[in-house]
Amino acid sequence: MSHRKIAFVAGKSESAQDAMSRLCGKYDHVRPDKADVIVALGGDGFMLRTLHKYLDLKKPVFGMNRGSVGFLMNEYREDDLRERMARTQSIELHPLRMEAECKGGKKANAIAFNEVSLFRETGQAAHIRVCVDDVVRLPEMVCDGVLISTPAGSTAYNMSAYGPILPLGSGVLGLTAISAYRPRRWRGAILPHSARVTFEILNDDKRPVGVSADFNEFRDVIKVKVYEDRSLYSNVLYDPEHNLEERILQEQFIG
C-alpha cells in the first residue's frame, strides 16, 4: 500500500493548481490509467467530476480539499501521503441512473453520485406525476421541482431543500420536494435503494421542466426515470478521522 502509484488531478482554481504543482514535485506520479490511486485536488464539485470522469478505470479516489465546503474531501496535507493513504478507509458509492425522454423524441442518459433533480424552467410552477415502481404515488404535484438523492448526496442540495440526511449503508434514497405548493404539506419520502421512480411532466408545453444529474443538465423533459445503478461503483478513500459516514452522522446534530 505504501508503494502505490499516484495520479494527481486538480481543479482549475489557483489553490488547486498550486497544490498539484507542489505534490507533483514531491512525489512520483503517473497518468490516471496507470495509477493505483487517483488524488483529486479541489472542492466537492471537482470531486464529483473526478468520480464521473474516471469511473470506468475503477480506481480508488482520495480527495483533498482545495475548495470551499469540501464535504466529500479529506483535509489537505502534503506530508507522508503514501503512508496516509495506507491507513484510509474505503467507501463504495453507487450512482443513480437517470433516463429521460425530451421533447422532439430526444433521449438523455446520465449518472449522478449526489442527486437527480427536476426543476421548472419558467416562472410557472411545474406539474409532475410521481410513480414509484410503476405505482402512482402523487397524481399531480405542483412545485418548483423534486429531487432524488443518494446517502452521499443527502447533505448537499437535498439538505438545502429540507430533505432527510441519509446514513451511508442505510440502503435508502431520499425523494424530496422543492417548494411544493400542492400537496402543500408533502415534503418527501424515504425509498428503498431498489426503487425505480418515474416522473411524468404534465402540461409540459405551458410548464416546461428540466433535469440535472449532478452537473449534467437537460432541458424540456417529458418523462424521467431514476434508479440506483448497482453495476457501477466508485471507491472513495477517507482518513479514519475524516470518515464520510461519521461526517454525515454529525450533520444530523448540527443546530
PDB file of C-alpha atoms in Angstrom:
ATOM      1  CA  MET A   1       0.000   0.000   0.000  1.00  0.00           C
ATOM      2  CA  SER A   2       2.851   2.415   0.750  1.00  0.00           C
ATOM      3  CA  HIS A   3       4.214   2.000  -2.800  1.00  0.00           C
ATOM      4  CA  ARG A   4       1.061   2.974  -4.613  1.00  0.00           C
ATOM      5  CA  LYS A   5       1.383   4.686  -7.971  1.00  0.00           C
ATOM      6  CA  ILE A   6      -0.367   8.044  -7.683  1.00  0.00           C
ATOM      7  CA  ALA A   7      -2.107  10.171 -10.297  1.00  0.00           C
ATOM      8  CA  PHE A   8      -2.735  13.779  -9.275  1.00  0.00           C
ATOM      9  CA  VAL A   9      -5.646  15.656 -10.841  1.00  0.00           C
ATOM     10  CA  ALA A  10      -6.724  19.171  -9.908  1.00  0.00           C
ATOM     11  CA  GLY A  11      -9.483  21.698 -10.412  1.00  0.00           C
ATOM     12  CA  LYS A  12      -8.939  24.991 -12.194  1.00  0.00           C
ATOM     13  CA  SER A  13      -8.663  27.179  -9.103  1.00  0.00           C
ATOM     14  CA  GLU A  14      -5.327  28.730  -8.226  1.00  0.00           C
ATOM     15  CA  SER A  15      -5.157  26.877  -4.897  1.00  0.00           C
ATOM     16  CA  ALA A  16      -5.820  23.506  -6.562  1.00  0.00           C
ATOM     17  CA  GLN A  17      -3.287  24.088  -9.318  1.00  0.00           C
ATOM     18  CA  ASP A  18      -0.692  25.274  -6.807  1.00  0.00           C
ATOM     19  CA  ALA A  19      -1.256  22.165  -4.692  1.00  0.00           C
ATOM     20  CA  MET A  20      -0.837  19.911  -7.707  1.00  0.00           C
ATOM     21  CA  SER A  21       2.423  21.616  -8.653  1.00  0.00           C
ATOM     22  CA  ARG A  22       3.848  21.106  -5.171  1.00  0.00           C
ATOM     23  CA  LEU A  23       2.705  17.493  -4.872  1.00  0.00           C
ATOM     24  CA  CYS A  24       3.992  16.543  -8.310  1.00  0.00           C
ATOM     25  CA  GLY A  25       7.348  17.971  -7.277  1.00  0.00           C
ATOM     26  CA  LYS A  26       7.340  15.932  -4.096  1.00  0.00           C
ATOM     27  CA  TYR A  27       6.010  12.539  -5.255  1.00  0.00           C
ATOM     28  CA  ASP A  28       6.440  10.378  -8.319  1.00  0.00           C
ATOM     29  CA  HIS A  29       3.217  10.443 -10.293  1.00  0.00           C
ATOM     30  CA  VAL A  30       1.691   8.717 -13.311  1.00  0.00           C
ATOM     31  CA  ARG A  31      -1.301   9.082 -15.630  1.00  0.00           C
ATOM     32  CA  PRO A  32      -4.688   8.104 -14.142  1.00  0.00           C
ATOM     33  CA  ASP A  33      -4.919   4.979 -16.309  1.00  0.00           C
ATOM     34  CA  LYS A  34      -1.565   3.777 -14.934  1.00  0.00           C
ATOM     35  CA  ALA A  35      -2.246   4.672 -11.310  1.00  0.00           C
ATOM     36  CA  ASP A  36      -3.244   2.613  -8.292  1.00  0.00           C
ATOM     37  CA  VAL A  37      -4.996   5.624  -6.780  1.00  0.00           C
ATOM     38  CA  ILE A  38      -6.188   8.999  -8.048  1.00  0.00           C
ATOM     39  CA  VAL A  39      -5.686  12.010  -5.787  1.00  0.00           C
ATOM     40  CA  ALA A  40      -8.231  14.742  -6.553  1.00  0.00           C
ATOM     41  CA  LEU A  41      -7.391  18.307  -5.516  1.00  0.00           C
ATOM     42  CA  GLY A  42     -10.277  20.766  -5.416  1.00  0.00           C
ATOM     43  CA  GLY A  43     -13.751  21.122  -3.953  1.00  0.00           C
ATOM     44  CA  ASP A  44     -16.814  18.903  -3.884  1.00  0.00           C
ATOM     45  CA  GLY A  45     -17.757  19.826  -7.450  1.00  0.00           C
ATOM     46  CA  PHE A  46     -14.370  18.754  -8.755  1.00  0.00           C
ATOM     47  CA  MET A  47     -14.577  15.549  -6.728  1.00  0.00           C
ATOM     48  CA  LEU A  48     -17.860  14.683  -8.443  1.00  0.00           C
ATOM     49  CA  ARG A  49     -16.343  15.397 -11.848  1.00  0.00           C
ATOM     50  CA  THR A  50     -13.395  13.162 -11.000  1.00  0.00           C
ATOM     51  CA  LEU A  51     -15.686  10.292  -9.991  1.00  0.00           C
ATOM     52  CA  HIS A  52     -17.558  10.659 -13.278  1.00  0.00           C
ATOM     53  CA  LYS A  53     -14.508  11.048 -15.498  1.00  0.00           C
ATOM     54  CA  TYR A  54     -12.569   8.079 -14.164  1.00  0.00           C
ATOM     55  CA  LEU A  55     -15.448   5.769 -13.271  1.00  0.00           C
ATOM     56  CA  ASP A  56     -14.547   3.244 -15.982  1.00  0.00           C
ATOM     57  CA  LEU A  57     -10.986   2.952 -14.678  1.00  0.00           C
ATOM     58  CA  LYS A  58     -12.299   1.571 -11.356  1.00  0.00           C
ATOM     59  CA  LYS A  59      -9.511   3.344  -9.476  1.00  0.00           C
ATOM     60  CA  PRO A  60      -9.952   4.425  -5.835  1.00  0.00           C
ATOM     61  CA  VAL A  61     -10.115   8.198  -5.392  1.00  0.00           C
ATOM     62  CA  PHE A  62      -8.613  10.133  -2.495  1.00  0.00           C
ATOM     63  CA  GLY A  63      -9.788  13.741  -2.411  1.00  0.00           C
ATOM     64  CA  MET A  64      -8.025  16.618  -0.655  1.00  0.00           C
ATOM     65  CA  ASN A  65      -9.868  19.872  -0.138  1.00  0.00           C
ATOM     66  CA  ARG A  66      -8.696  22.916  -2.063  1.00  0.00           C
ATOM     67  CA  GLY A  67     -12.196  24.353  -2.410  1.00  0.00           C
ATOM     68  CA  SER A  68     -14.728  25.873  -0.034  1.00  0.00           C
ATOM     69  CA  VAL A  69     -17.013  23.325   1.659  1.00  0.00           C
ATOM     70  CA  GLY A  70     -15.135  20.132   0.856  1.00  0.00           C
ATOM     71  CA  PHE A  71     -17.668  17.797   2.457  1.00  0.00           C
ATOM     72  CA  LEU A  72     -16.575  14.911   0.231  1.00  0.00           C
ATOM     73  CA  MET A  73     -12.882  15.689   0.690  1.00  0.00           C
ATOM     74  CA  ASN A  74     -10.116  14.935   3.166  1.00  0.00           C
ATOM     75  CA  GLU A  75      -8.002  17.623   4.768  1.00  0.00           C
ATOM     76  CA  TYR A  76      -5.200  18.918   2.568  1.00  0.00           C
ATOM     77  CA  ARG A  77      -1.790  17.862   3.845  1.00  0.00           C
ATOM     78  CA  GLU A  78       1.344  17.251   1.798  1.00  0.00           C
ATOM     79  CA  ASP A  79       3.463  15.129   4.123  1.00  0.00           C
ATOM     80  CA  ASP A  80       3.559  11.306   4.279  1.00  0.00           C
ATOM     81  CA  LEU A  81       0.900  10.942   1.606  1.00  0.00           C
ATOM     82  CA  ARG A  82       1.539   7.273   0.767  1.00  0.00           C
ATOM     83  CA  GLU A  83       1.618   6.255   4.432  1.00  0.00           C
ATOM     84  CA  ARG A  84      -1.547   8.260   4.998  1.00  0.00           C
ATOM     85  CA  MET A  85      -3.375   6.518   2.154  1.00  0.00           C
ATOM     86  CA  ALA A  86      -2.298   3.131   3.507  1.00  0.00           C
ATOM     87  CA  ARG A  87      -4.447   3.877   6.576  1.00  0.00           C
ATOM     88  CA  THR A  88      -7.529   5.061   4.679  1.00  0.00           C
ATOM     89  CA  GLN A  89     -10.981   3.537   4.810  1.00  0.00           C
ATOM     90  CA  SER A  90     -12.788   2.787   1.548  1.00  0.00           C
ATOM     91  CA  ILE A  91     -16.430   3.600   0.868  1.00  0.00           C
ATOM     92  CA  GLU A  92     -18.171   2.160  -2.206  1.00  0.00           C
ATOM     93  CA  LEU A  93     -20.556   4.637  -3.808  1.00  0.00           C
ATOM     94  CA  HIS A  94     -23.196   3.567  -6.332  1.00  0.00           C
ATOM     95  CA  PRO A  95     -24.616   6.307  -8.566  1.00  0.00           C
ATOM     96  CA  LEU A  96     -28.167   6.978  -9.676  1.00  0.00           C
ATOM     97  CA  ARG A  97     -29.032   6.305 -13.302  1.00  0.00           C
ATOM     98  CA  MET A  98     -31.192   8.935 -14.994  1.00  0.00           C
ATOM     99  CA  GLU A  99     -33.051   8.160 -18.236  1.00  0.00           C
ATOM    100  CA  ALA A 100     -35.080  11.000 -19.730  1.00  0.00           C
ATOM    101  CA  GLU A 101     -37.368  11.497 -22.684  1.00  0.00           C
ATOM    102  CA  CYS A 102     -37.243  15.032 -24.067  1.00  0.00           C
ATOM    103  CA  LYS A 103     -39.488  16.930 -26.450  1.00  0.00           C
ATOM    104  CA  GLY A 104     -38.956  16.017 -30.079  1.00  0.00           C
ATOM    105  CA  GLY A 105     -38.149  12.398 -29.246  1.00  0.00           C
ATOM    106  CA  LYS A 106     -34.640  13.052 -27.916  1.00  0.00           C
ATOM    107  CA  LYS A 107     -33.264  10.759 -25.206  1.00  0.00           C
ATOM    108  CA  ALA A 108     -30.916  11.697 -22.383  1.00  0.00           C
ATOM    109  CA  ASN A 109     -28.953   9.381 -20.118  1.00  0.00           C
ATOM    110  CA  ALA A 110     -26.651  10.286 -17.224  1.00  0.00           C
ATOM    111  CA  ILE A 111     -25.495   9.161 -13.795  1.00  0.00           C
ATOM    112  CA  ALA A 112     -25.360  11.061 -10.502  1.00  0.00           C
ATOM    113  CA  PHE A 113     -23.413  10.339  -7.320  1.00  0.00           C
ATOM    114  CA  ASN A 114     -25.228  13.138  -5.452  1.00  0.00           C
ATOM    115  CA  GLU A 115     -28.717  13.673  -6.838  1.00  0.00           C
ATOM    116  CA  VAL A 116     -31.042  13.877  -9.803  1.00  0.00           C
ATOM    117  CA  SER A 117     -33.224  16.974  -9.654  1.00  0.00           C
ATOM    118  CA  LEU A 118     -36.124  18.237 -11.769  1.00  0.00           C
ATOM    119  CA  PHE A 119     -36.748  21.976 -11.909  1.00  0.00           C
ATOM    120  CA  ARG A 120     -39.220  24.359 -13.512  1.00  0.00           C
ATOM    121  CA  GLU A 121     -37.827  26.323 -16.468  1.00  0.00           C
ATOM    122  CA  THR A 122     -40.135  29.326 -16.271  1.00  0.00           C
ATOM    123  CA  GLY A 123     -41.909  31.413 -13.665  1.00  0.00           C
ATOM    124  CA  GLN A 124     -44.816  28.967 -13.639  1.00  0.00           C
ATOM    125  CA  ALA A 125     -44.831  26.028 -11.232  1.00  0.00           C
ATOM    126  CA  ALA A 126     -44.191  22.557 -12.613  1.00  0.00           C
ATOM    127  CA  HIS A 127     -46.924  19.915 -12.563  1.00  0.00           C
ATOM    128  CA  ILE A 128     -45.365  16.479 -12.053  1.00  0.00           C
ATOM    129  CA  ARG A 129     -46.812  12.990 -11.593  1.00  0.00           C
ATOM    130  CA  VAL A 130     -44.683  10.761  -9.359  1.00  0.00           C
ATOM    131  CA  CYS A 131     -44.660   6.972  -9.731  1.00  0.00           C
ATOM    132  CA  VAL A 132     -42.661   4.515  -7.615  1.00  0.00           C
ATOM    133  CA  ASP A 133     -42.205   1.018  -9.047  1.00  0.00           C
ATOM    134  CA  ASP A 134     -44.995   1.703 -11.550  1.00  0.00           C
ATOM    135  CA  VAL A 135     -47.454   2.740  -8.833  1.00  0.00           C
ATOM    136  CA  VAL A 136     -48.742   6.322  -8.964  1.00  0.00           C
ATOM    137  CA  ARG A 137     -47.960   7.862  -5.570  1.00  0.00           C
ATOM    138  CA  LEU A 138     -48.641  11.514  -6.409  1.00  0.00           C
ATOM    139  CA  PRO A 139     -51.073  12.030  -9.315  1.00  0.00           C
ATOM    140  CA  GLU A 140     -50.136  15.701  -9.587  1.00  0.00           C
ATOM    141  CA  MET A 141     -47.545  17.603  -7.592  1.00  0.00           C
ATOM    142  CA  VAL A 142     -47.398  21.356  -8.131  1.00  0.00           C
ATOM    143  CA  CYS A 143     -43.918  22.510  -7.254  1.00  0.00           C
ATOM    144  CA  ASP A 144     -40.695  24.262  -8.168  1.00  0.00           C
ATOM    145  CA  GLY A 145     -39.170  20.821  -8.566  1.00  0.00           C
ATOM    146  CA  VAL A 146     -38.325  17.483  -6.986  1.00  0.00           C
ATOM    147  CA  LEU A 147     -35.136  15.523  -6.436  1.00  0.00           C
ATOM    148  CA  ILE A 148     -33.798  12.081  -5.560  1.00  0.00           C
ATOM    149  CA  SER A 149     -30.574  11.872  -3.589  1.00  0.00           C
ATOM    150  CA  THR A 150     -28.152   9.162  -2.613  1.00  0.00           C
ATOM    151  CA  PRO A 151     -26.959   8.955   1.003  1.00  0.00           C
ATOM    152  CA  ALA A 152     -23.643  10.532  -0.040  1.00  0.00           C
ATOM    153  CA  GLY A 153     -25.542  13.399  -1.661  1.00  0.00           C
ATOM    154  CA  SER A 154     -28.162  13.812   1.041  1.00  0.00           C
ATOM    155  CA  THR A 155     -26.184  16.586   2.757  1.00  0.00           C
ATOM    156  CA  ALA A 156     -25.977  18.668  -0.435  1.00  0.00           C
ATOM    157  CA  TYR A 157     -28.940  20.086  -2.413  1.00  0.00           C
ATOM    158  CA  ASN A 158     -31.248  17.611  -0.689  1.00  0.00           C
ATOM    159  CA  MET A 159     -30.491  19.035   2.756  1.00  0.00           C
ATOM    160  CA  SER A 160     -30.939  22.597   1.463  1.00  0.00           C
ATOM    161  CA  ALA A 161     -34.434  21.567   0.306  1.00  0.00           C
ATOM    162  CA  TYR A 162     -35.139  20.205   3.829  1.00  0.00           C
ATOM    163  CA  GLY A 163     -34.789  16.591   2.760  1.00  0.00           C
ATOM    164  CA  PRO A 164     -33.639  13.840   5.163  1.00  0.00           C
ATOM    165  CA  ILE A 165     -29.964  13.182   5.860  1.00  0.00           C
ATOM    166  CA  LEU A 166     -29.352   9.528   4.992  1.00  0.00           C
ATOM    167  CA  PRO A 167     -26.622   7.449   6.663  1.00  0.00           C
ATOM    168  CA  LEU A 168     -24.270   5.608   4.342  1.00  0.00           C
ATOM    169  CA  GLY A 169     -25.149   1.926   4.128  1.00  0.00           C
ATOM    170  CA  SER A 170     -28.775   2.634   5.009  1.00  0.00           C
ATOM    171  CA  GLY A 171     -29.965   1.149   1.714  1.00  0.00           C
ATOM    172  CA  VAL A 172     -32.350   4.015   1.008  1.00  0.00           C
ATOM    173  CA  LEU A 173     -32.783   7.015  -1.282  1.00  0.00           C
ATOM    174  CA  GLY A 174     -34.306  10.375  -0.453  1.00  0.00           C
ATOM    175  CA  LEU A 175     -37.218  11.737  -2.503  1.00  0.00           C
ATOM    176  CA  THR A 176     -37.603  15.424  -1.679  1.00  0.00           C
ATOM    177  CA  ALA A 177     -39.974  18.125  -2.881  1.00  0.00           C
ATOM    178  CA  ILE A 178     -38.627  21.541  -3.832  1.00  0.00           C
ATOM    179  CA  SER A 179     -41.154  24.180  -2.737  1.00  0.00           C
ATOM    180  CA  ALA A 180     -44.253  22.025  -3.131  1.00  0.00           C
ATOM    181  CA  TYR A 181     -47.469  24.066  -3.469  1.00  0.00           C
ATOM    182  CA  ARG A 182     -49.740  21.027  -3.745  1.00  0.00           C
ATOM    183  CA  PRO A 183     -49.954  18.809  -1.836  1.00  0.00           C
ATOM    184  CA  ARG A 184     -48.757  21.650   0.384  1.00  0.00           C
ATOM    185  CA  ARG A 185     -47.676  19.549   3.347  1.00  0.00           C
ATOM    186  CA  TRP A 186     -45.851  16.877   1.365  1.00  0.00           C
ATOM    187  CA  ARG A 187     -42.122  17.201   1.866  1.00  0.00           C
ATOM    188  CA  GLY A 188     -40.867  13.892   0.528  1.00  0.00           C
ATOM    189  CA  ALA A 189     -40.326  10.212   1.218  1.00  0.00           C
ATOM    190  CA  ILE A 190     -37.579   7.724   2.017  1.00  0.00           C
ATOM    191  CA  LEU A 191     -37.421   4.920  -0.537  1.00  0.00           C
ATOM    192  CA  PRO A 192     -35.556   1.595  -0.670  1.00  0.00           C
ATOM    193  CA  HIS A 193     -32.473   1.796  -2.869  1.00  0.00           C
ATOM    194  CA  SER A 194     -34.079  -0.744  -5.231  1.00  0.00           C
ATOM    195  CA  ALA A 195     -36.955   1.653  -6.031  1.00  0.00           C
ATOM    196  CA  ARG A 196     -37.479   2.873  -9.585  1.00  0.00           C
ATOM    197  CA  VAL A 197     -39.016   6.318  -9.696  1.00  0.00           C
ATOM    198  CA  THR A 198     -40.720   7.821 -12.738  1.00  0.00           C
ATOM    199  CA  PHE A 199     -41.606  11.482 -13.116  1.00  0.00           C
ATOM    200  CA  GLU A 200     -44.151  12.440 -15.779  1.00  0.00           C
ATOM    201  CA  ILE A 201     -44.362  16.105 -16.705  1.00  0.00           C
ATOM    202  CA  LEU A 202     -47.939  17.329 -17.024  1.00  0.00           C
ATOM    203  CA  ASN A 203     -48.871  20.241 -19.277  1.00  0.00           C
ATOM    204  CA  ASP A 204     -45.245  20.363 -20.466  1.00  0.00           C
ATOM    205  CA  ASP A 205     -45.917  22.865 -23.277  1.00  0.00           C
ATOM    206  CA  LYS A 206     -47.054  25.538 -20.860  1.00  0.00           C
ATOM    207  CA  ARG A 207     -44.951  24.444 -17.867  1.00  0.00           C
ATOM    208  CA  PRO A 208     -41.581  23.150 -19.155  1.00  0.00           C
ATOM    209  CA  VAL A 209     -39.270  21.223 -16.861  1.00  0.00           C
ATOM    210  CA  GLY A 210     -35.555  20.464 -16.960  1.00  0.00           C
ATOM    211  CA  VAL A 211     -33.499  17.810 -15.187  1.00  0.00           C
ATOM    212  CA  SER A 212     -29.957  17.700 -13.843  1.00  0.00           C
ATOM    213  CA  ALA A 213     -27.877  14.690 -12.816  1.00  0.00           C
ATOM    214  CA  ASP A 214     -25.042  16.106 -10.723  1.00  0.00           C
ATOM    215  CA  PHE A 215     -23.589  18.672 -13.181  1.00  0.00           C
ATOM    216  CA  ASN A 216     -25.234  17.349 -16.380  1.00  0.00           C
ATOM    217  CA  GLU A 217     -28.352  19.305 -17.327  1.00  0.00           C
ATOM    218  CA  PHE A 218     -31.061  18.607 -19.905  1.00  0.00           C
ATOM    219  CA  ARG A 219     -33.961  20.846 -20.869  1.00  0.00           C
ATOM    220  CA  ASP A 220     -37.594  20.247 -21.838  1.00  0.00           C
ATOM    221  CA  VAL A 221     -38.067  16.736 -20.495  1.00  0.00           C
ATOM    222  CA  ILE A 222     -41.432  14.998 -20.581  1.00  0.00           C
ATOM    223  CA  LYS A 223     -40.586  11.818 -18.640  1.00  0.00           C
ATOM    224  CA  VAL A 224     -37.698  10.919 -16.333  1.00  0.00           C
ATOM    225  CA  LYS A 225     -36.817   7.551 -14.807  1.00  0.00           C
ATOM    226  CA  VAL A 226     -34.353   7.300 -11.916  1.00  0.00           C
ATOM    227  CA  TYR A 227     -32.895   4.249 -10.169  1.00  0.00           C
ATOM    228  CA  GLU A 228     -29.700   3.223  -8.425  1.00  0.00           C
ATOM    229  CA  ASP A 229     -27.293   1.530 -10.820  1.00  0.00           C
ATOM    230  CA  ARG A 230     -25.657  -1.220  -8.756  1.00  0.00           C
ATOM    231  CA  SER A 231     -23.478  -2.262 -11.692  1.00  0.00           C
ATOM    232  CA  LEU A 232     -21.476   0.962 -11.303  1.00  0.00           C
ATOM    233  CA  TYR A 233     -19.396   1.970  -8.327  1.00  0.00           C
ATOM    234  CA  SER A 234     -16.539   4.164  -7.232  1.00  0.00           C
ATOM    235  CA  ASN A 235     -14.327   3.538  -4.202  1.00  0.00           C
ATOM    236  CA  VAL A 236     -13.636   6.742  -2.307  1.00  0.00           C
ATOM    237  CA  LEU A 237     -10.877   6.792   0.313  1.00  0.00           C
ATOM    238  CA  TYR A 238     -11.067   8.682   3.608  1.00  0.00           C
ATOM    239  CA  ASP A 239      -8.788   9.274   6.537  1.00  0.00           C
ATOM    240  CA  PRO A 240     -10.054   7.338   9.579  1.00  0.00           C
ATOM    241  CA  GLU A 241     -10.612  10.607  11.451  1.00  0.00           C
ATOM    242  CA  HIS A 242     -12.403  12.098   8.429  1.00  0.00           C
ATOM    243  CA  ASN A 243     -14.741   9.198   7.688  1.00  0.00           C
ATOM    244  CA  LEU A 244     -17.650  10.216   5.448  1.00  0.00           C
ATOM    245  CA  GLU A 245     -20.120   8.084   7.391  1.00  0.00           C
ATOM    246  CA  GLU A 246     -19.222   9.897  10.619  1.00  0.00           C
ATOM    247  CA  ARG A 247     -19.464  13.298   8.914  1.00  0.00           C
ATOM    248  CA  ILE A 248     -22.965  12.509   7.631  1.00  0.00           C
ATOM    249  CA  LEU A 249     -23.984  11.388  11.122  1.00  0.00           C
ATOM    250  CA  GLN A 250     -22.608  14.594  12.636  1.00  0.00           C
ATOM    251  CA  GLU A 251     -24.643  16.712  10.209  1.00  0.00           C
ATOM    252  CA  GLN A 252     -27.826  15.462  11.879  1.00  0.00           C
ATOM    253  CA  PHE A 253     -26.856  17.114  15.172  1.00  0.00           C
ATOM    254  CA  ILE A 254     -25.710  20.485  13.906  1.00  0.00           C
ATOM    255  CA  GLY A 255     -28.029  23.262  15.014  1.00  0.00           C
TER     256      GLY A 255
END
